[in-house]
Coordinates of C-alpha atoms and ligand atoms in Angstrom, one line a residue:
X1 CA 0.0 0.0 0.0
X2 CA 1.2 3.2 -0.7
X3 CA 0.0 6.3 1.2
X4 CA 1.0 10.3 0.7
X5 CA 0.2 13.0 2.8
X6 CA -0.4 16.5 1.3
X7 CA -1.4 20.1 2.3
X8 CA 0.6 23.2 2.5
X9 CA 2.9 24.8 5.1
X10 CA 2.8 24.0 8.8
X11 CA 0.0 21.8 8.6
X12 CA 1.1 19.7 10.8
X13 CA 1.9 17.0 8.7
X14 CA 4.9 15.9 8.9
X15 CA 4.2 15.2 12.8
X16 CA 1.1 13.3 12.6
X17 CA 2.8 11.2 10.2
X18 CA 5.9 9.6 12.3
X19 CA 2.8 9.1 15.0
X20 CA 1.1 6.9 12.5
X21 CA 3.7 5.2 11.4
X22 CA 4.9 4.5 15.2
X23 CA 0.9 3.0 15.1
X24 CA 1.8 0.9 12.0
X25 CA 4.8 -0.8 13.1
X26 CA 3.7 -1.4 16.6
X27 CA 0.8 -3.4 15.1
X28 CA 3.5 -5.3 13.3
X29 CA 3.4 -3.6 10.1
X30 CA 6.4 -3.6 7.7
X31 CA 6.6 0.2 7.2
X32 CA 8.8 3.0 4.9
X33 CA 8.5 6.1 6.1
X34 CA 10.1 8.4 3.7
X35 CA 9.7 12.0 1.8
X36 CA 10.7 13.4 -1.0
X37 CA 13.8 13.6 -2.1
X38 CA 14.0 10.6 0.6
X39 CA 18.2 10.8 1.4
X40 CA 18.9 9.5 -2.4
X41 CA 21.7 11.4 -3.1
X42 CA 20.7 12.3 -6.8
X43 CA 17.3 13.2 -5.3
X44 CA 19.2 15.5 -2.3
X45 CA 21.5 17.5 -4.7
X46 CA 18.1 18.0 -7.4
X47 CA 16.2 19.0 -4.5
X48 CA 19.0 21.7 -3.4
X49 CA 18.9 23.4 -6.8
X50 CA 15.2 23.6 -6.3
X51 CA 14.7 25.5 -3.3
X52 CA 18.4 27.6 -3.3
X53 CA 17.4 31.0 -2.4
X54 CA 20.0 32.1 -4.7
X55 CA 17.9 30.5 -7.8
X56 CA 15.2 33.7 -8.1
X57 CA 15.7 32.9 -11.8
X58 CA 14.3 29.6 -12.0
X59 CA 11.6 29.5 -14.9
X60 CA 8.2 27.8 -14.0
X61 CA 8.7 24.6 -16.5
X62 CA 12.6 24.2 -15.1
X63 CA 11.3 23.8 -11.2
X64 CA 8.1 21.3 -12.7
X65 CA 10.9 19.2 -14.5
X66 CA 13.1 19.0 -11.3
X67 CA 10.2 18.0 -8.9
X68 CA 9.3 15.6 -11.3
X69 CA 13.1 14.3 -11.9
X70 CA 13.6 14.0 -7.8
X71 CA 10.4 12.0 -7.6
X72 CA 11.7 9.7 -9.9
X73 CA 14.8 8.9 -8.4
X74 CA 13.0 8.5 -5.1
X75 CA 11.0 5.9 -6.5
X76 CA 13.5 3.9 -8.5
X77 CA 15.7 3.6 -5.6
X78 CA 13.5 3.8 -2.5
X79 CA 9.3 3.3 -3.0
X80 CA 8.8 1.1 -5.5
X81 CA 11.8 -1.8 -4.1
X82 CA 9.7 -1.1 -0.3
X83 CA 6.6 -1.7 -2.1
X84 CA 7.8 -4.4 -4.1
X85 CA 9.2 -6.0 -0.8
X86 CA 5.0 -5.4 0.4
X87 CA 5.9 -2.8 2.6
X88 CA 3.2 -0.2 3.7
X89 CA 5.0 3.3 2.0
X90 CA 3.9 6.3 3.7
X91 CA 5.6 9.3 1.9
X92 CA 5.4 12.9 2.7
X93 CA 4.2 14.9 -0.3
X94 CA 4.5 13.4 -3.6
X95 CA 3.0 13.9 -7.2
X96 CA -0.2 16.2 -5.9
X97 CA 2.1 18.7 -4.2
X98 CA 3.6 19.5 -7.7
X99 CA 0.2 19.5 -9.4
X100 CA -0.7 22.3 -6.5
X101 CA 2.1 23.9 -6.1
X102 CA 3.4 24.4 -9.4
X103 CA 0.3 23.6 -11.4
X104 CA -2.5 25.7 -9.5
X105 CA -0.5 28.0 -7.8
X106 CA 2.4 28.8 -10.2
X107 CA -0.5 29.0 -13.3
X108 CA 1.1 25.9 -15.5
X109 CA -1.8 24.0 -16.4
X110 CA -2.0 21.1 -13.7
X111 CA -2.8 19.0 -17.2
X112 CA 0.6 19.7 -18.3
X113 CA 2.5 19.2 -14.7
X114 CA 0.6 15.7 -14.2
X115 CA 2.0 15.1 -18.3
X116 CA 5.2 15.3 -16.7
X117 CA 4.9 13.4 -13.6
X118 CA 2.8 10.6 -15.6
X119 CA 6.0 9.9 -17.8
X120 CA 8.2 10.5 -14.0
X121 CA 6.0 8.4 -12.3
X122 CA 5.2 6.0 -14.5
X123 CA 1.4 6.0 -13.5
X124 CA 2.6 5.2 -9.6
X125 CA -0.4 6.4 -7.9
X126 CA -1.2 6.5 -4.2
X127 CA -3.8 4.4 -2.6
X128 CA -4.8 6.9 -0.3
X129 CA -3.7 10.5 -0.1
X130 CA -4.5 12.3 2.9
X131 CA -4.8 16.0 2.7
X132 CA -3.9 18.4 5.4
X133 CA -6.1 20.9 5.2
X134 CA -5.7 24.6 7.4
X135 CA -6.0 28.1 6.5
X136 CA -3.0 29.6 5.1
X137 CA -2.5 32.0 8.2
X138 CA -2.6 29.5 10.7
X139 CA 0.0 26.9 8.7
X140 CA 2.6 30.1 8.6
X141 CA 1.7 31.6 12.0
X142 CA 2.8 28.0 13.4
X143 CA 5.9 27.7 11.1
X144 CA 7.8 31.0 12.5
X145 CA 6.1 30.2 16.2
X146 CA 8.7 26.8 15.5
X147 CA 11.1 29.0 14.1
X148 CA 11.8 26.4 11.1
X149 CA 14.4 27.8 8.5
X150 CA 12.1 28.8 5.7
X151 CA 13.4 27.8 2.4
X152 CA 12.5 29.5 -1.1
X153 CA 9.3 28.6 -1.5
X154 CA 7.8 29.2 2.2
X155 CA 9.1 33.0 1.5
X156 CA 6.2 32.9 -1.2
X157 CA 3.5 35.7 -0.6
X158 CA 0.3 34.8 0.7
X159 CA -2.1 34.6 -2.3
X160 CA 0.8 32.1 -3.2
X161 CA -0.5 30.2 -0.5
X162 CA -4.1 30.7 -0.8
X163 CA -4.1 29.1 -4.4
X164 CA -1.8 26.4 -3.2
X165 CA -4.9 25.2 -0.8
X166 CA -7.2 26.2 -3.4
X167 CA -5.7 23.7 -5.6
X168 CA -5.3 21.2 -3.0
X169 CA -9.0 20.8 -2.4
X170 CA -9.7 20.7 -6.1
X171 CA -7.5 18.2 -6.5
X172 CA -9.5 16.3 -3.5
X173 CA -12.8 16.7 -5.2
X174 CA -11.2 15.3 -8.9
X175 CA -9.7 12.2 -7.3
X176 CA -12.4 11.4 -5.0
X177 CA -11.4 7.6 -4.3
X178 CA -8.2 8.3 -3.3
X179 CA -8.4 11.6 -1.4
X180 CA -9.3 11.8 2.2
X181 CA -9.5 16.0 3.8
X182 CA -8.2 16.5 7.2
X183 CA -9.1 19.3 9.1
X184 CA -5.5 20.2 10.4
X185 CA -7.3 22.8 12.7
X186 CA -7.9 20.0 15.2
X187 CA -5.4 18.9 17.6
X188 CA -2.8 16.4 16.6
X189 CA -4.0 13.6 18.5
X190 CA -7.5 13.7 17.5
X191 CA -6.2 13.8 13.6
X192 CA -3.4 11.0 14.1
X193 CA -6.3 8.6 15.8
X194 CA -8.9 9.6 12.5
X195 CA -5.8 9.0 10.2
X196 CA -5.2 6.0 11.8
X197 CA -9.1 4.6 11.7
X198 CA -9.1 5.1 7.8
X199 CA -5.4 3.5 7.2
X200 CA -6.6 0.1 9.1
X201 CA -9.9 0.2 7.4
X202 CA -8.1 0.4 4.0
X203 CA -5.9 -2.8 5.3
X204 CA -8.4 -4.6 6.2
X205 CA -10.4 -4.4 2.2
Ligands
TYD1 P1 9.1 20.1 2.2 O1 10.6 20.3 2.5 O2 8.5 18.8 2.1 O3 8.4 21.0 3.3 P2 7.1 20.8 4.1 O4 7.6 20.7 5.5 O5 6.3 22.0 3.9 O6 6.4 19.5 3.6 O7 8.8 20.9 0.9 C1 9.4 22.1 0.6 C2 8.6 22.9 -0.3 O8 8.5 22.4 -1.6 C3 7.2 23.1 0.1 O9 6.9 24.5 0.1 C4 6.4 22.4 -0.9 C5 7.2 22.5 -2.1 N1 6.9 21.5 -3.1 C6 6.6 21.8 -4.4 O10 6.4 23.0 -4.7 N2 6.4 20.9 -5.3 C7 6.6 19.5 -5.1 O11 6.4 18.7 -6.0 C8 7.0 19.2 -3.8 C9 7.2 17.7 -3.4 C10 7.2 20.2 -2.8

């Protein structure tokens, strides 16, 4: 099984998801936990490029093809041998956050982005993706309240952000079946154990 989790800055992700994998593997689950560029080195030094502050000249279709090139890497050398192995792969962000970020936010038609990522990806779709969803304002209000480094594209302006969530719940409404929202308002406990619920049920099909 092979499960993403999506949504834009500070949702909280990125903690609810070493919680449920903690759940997974104390149930006696085989589990990757990995995100992009997932510590492949070709991914890592892609990735860097990407989100240099330094790179202010980076056209739209350049930053589309290196997402999509990272991704690939990742999956050659890391997702698809886990998943091969019948591992349960949760990854955090994958092919939807280009679609959003640099298909509905950036203004490249998401058609043409998922073009790329199709060829990238090879049609390797998640079975579930979970999307983190929270008000722009809140997500950024708790990122400098953690004092996280921002990188390139955190420094983007807020109507940047807006369009990313925008996107995001688009997306959720086009790919139905595979979607599930998360309000990322609630408290992290209460959206691990709901995570969680879906995950087994899933399983269990
Ligand atoms: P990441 O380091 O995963 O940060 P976060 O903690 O927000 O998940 O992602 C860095 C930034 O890259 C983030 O702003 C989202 C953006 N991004 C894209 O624009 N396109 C993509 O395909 C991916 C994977 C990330």
């Amino acid at each position: 099984m092979f499960i993403t989790f999506e949504g834009g800055e500070g949702s909280g992700k990125s903690t609810a998801i070493k919680k449920i994998k903690e759940l997974l593997v104390k149930d006696g689950y085989d589990v990757l936990l990995t995100r992009e560029p997932g510590g492949t080195p070709i991914s890592e030094d892609i990735r860097n490029v990407i989100l240099d502050k330094k790179n202010t000249a980076m056209d739209k279709r350049t930053e589309i093809l290196l997402f999509a090139a990272s991704r690939r890497q990742h999956l050659v050398q890391k997702i698809w041998p886990a998943l091969k192995e019948g591992k349960i792969v949760v990854c955090d962000r994958y092919l939807d956050s280009s679609l959003a970020y640099q298909g509905g936010a950036r203004n490249t038609k998401v058609e043409d982005v998922l073009k790329v990522n199709l060829f990238a990806t090879e049609n390797t779709w998640p079975d579930i993706t979970f999307l983190f969803d929270l008000k722009p304002e809140i997500g950024l209000a708790r990122i400098h309240k953690n004092h996280r480094v921002d990188d390139r594209l955190d420094n983007e302006k807020m109507d940047f952000h807006l369009k990313v969530r925008a996107a995001f719940l688009k997306l959720a409404k086009q790919y139905k079946n595979r979607y599930v929202v998360i309000d990322a308002s609630k408290s992290s406990d209460e959206i691990v154990k709901e995570v969680y619920k879906i995950i087994k049920k899933k399983i269990k099909k």
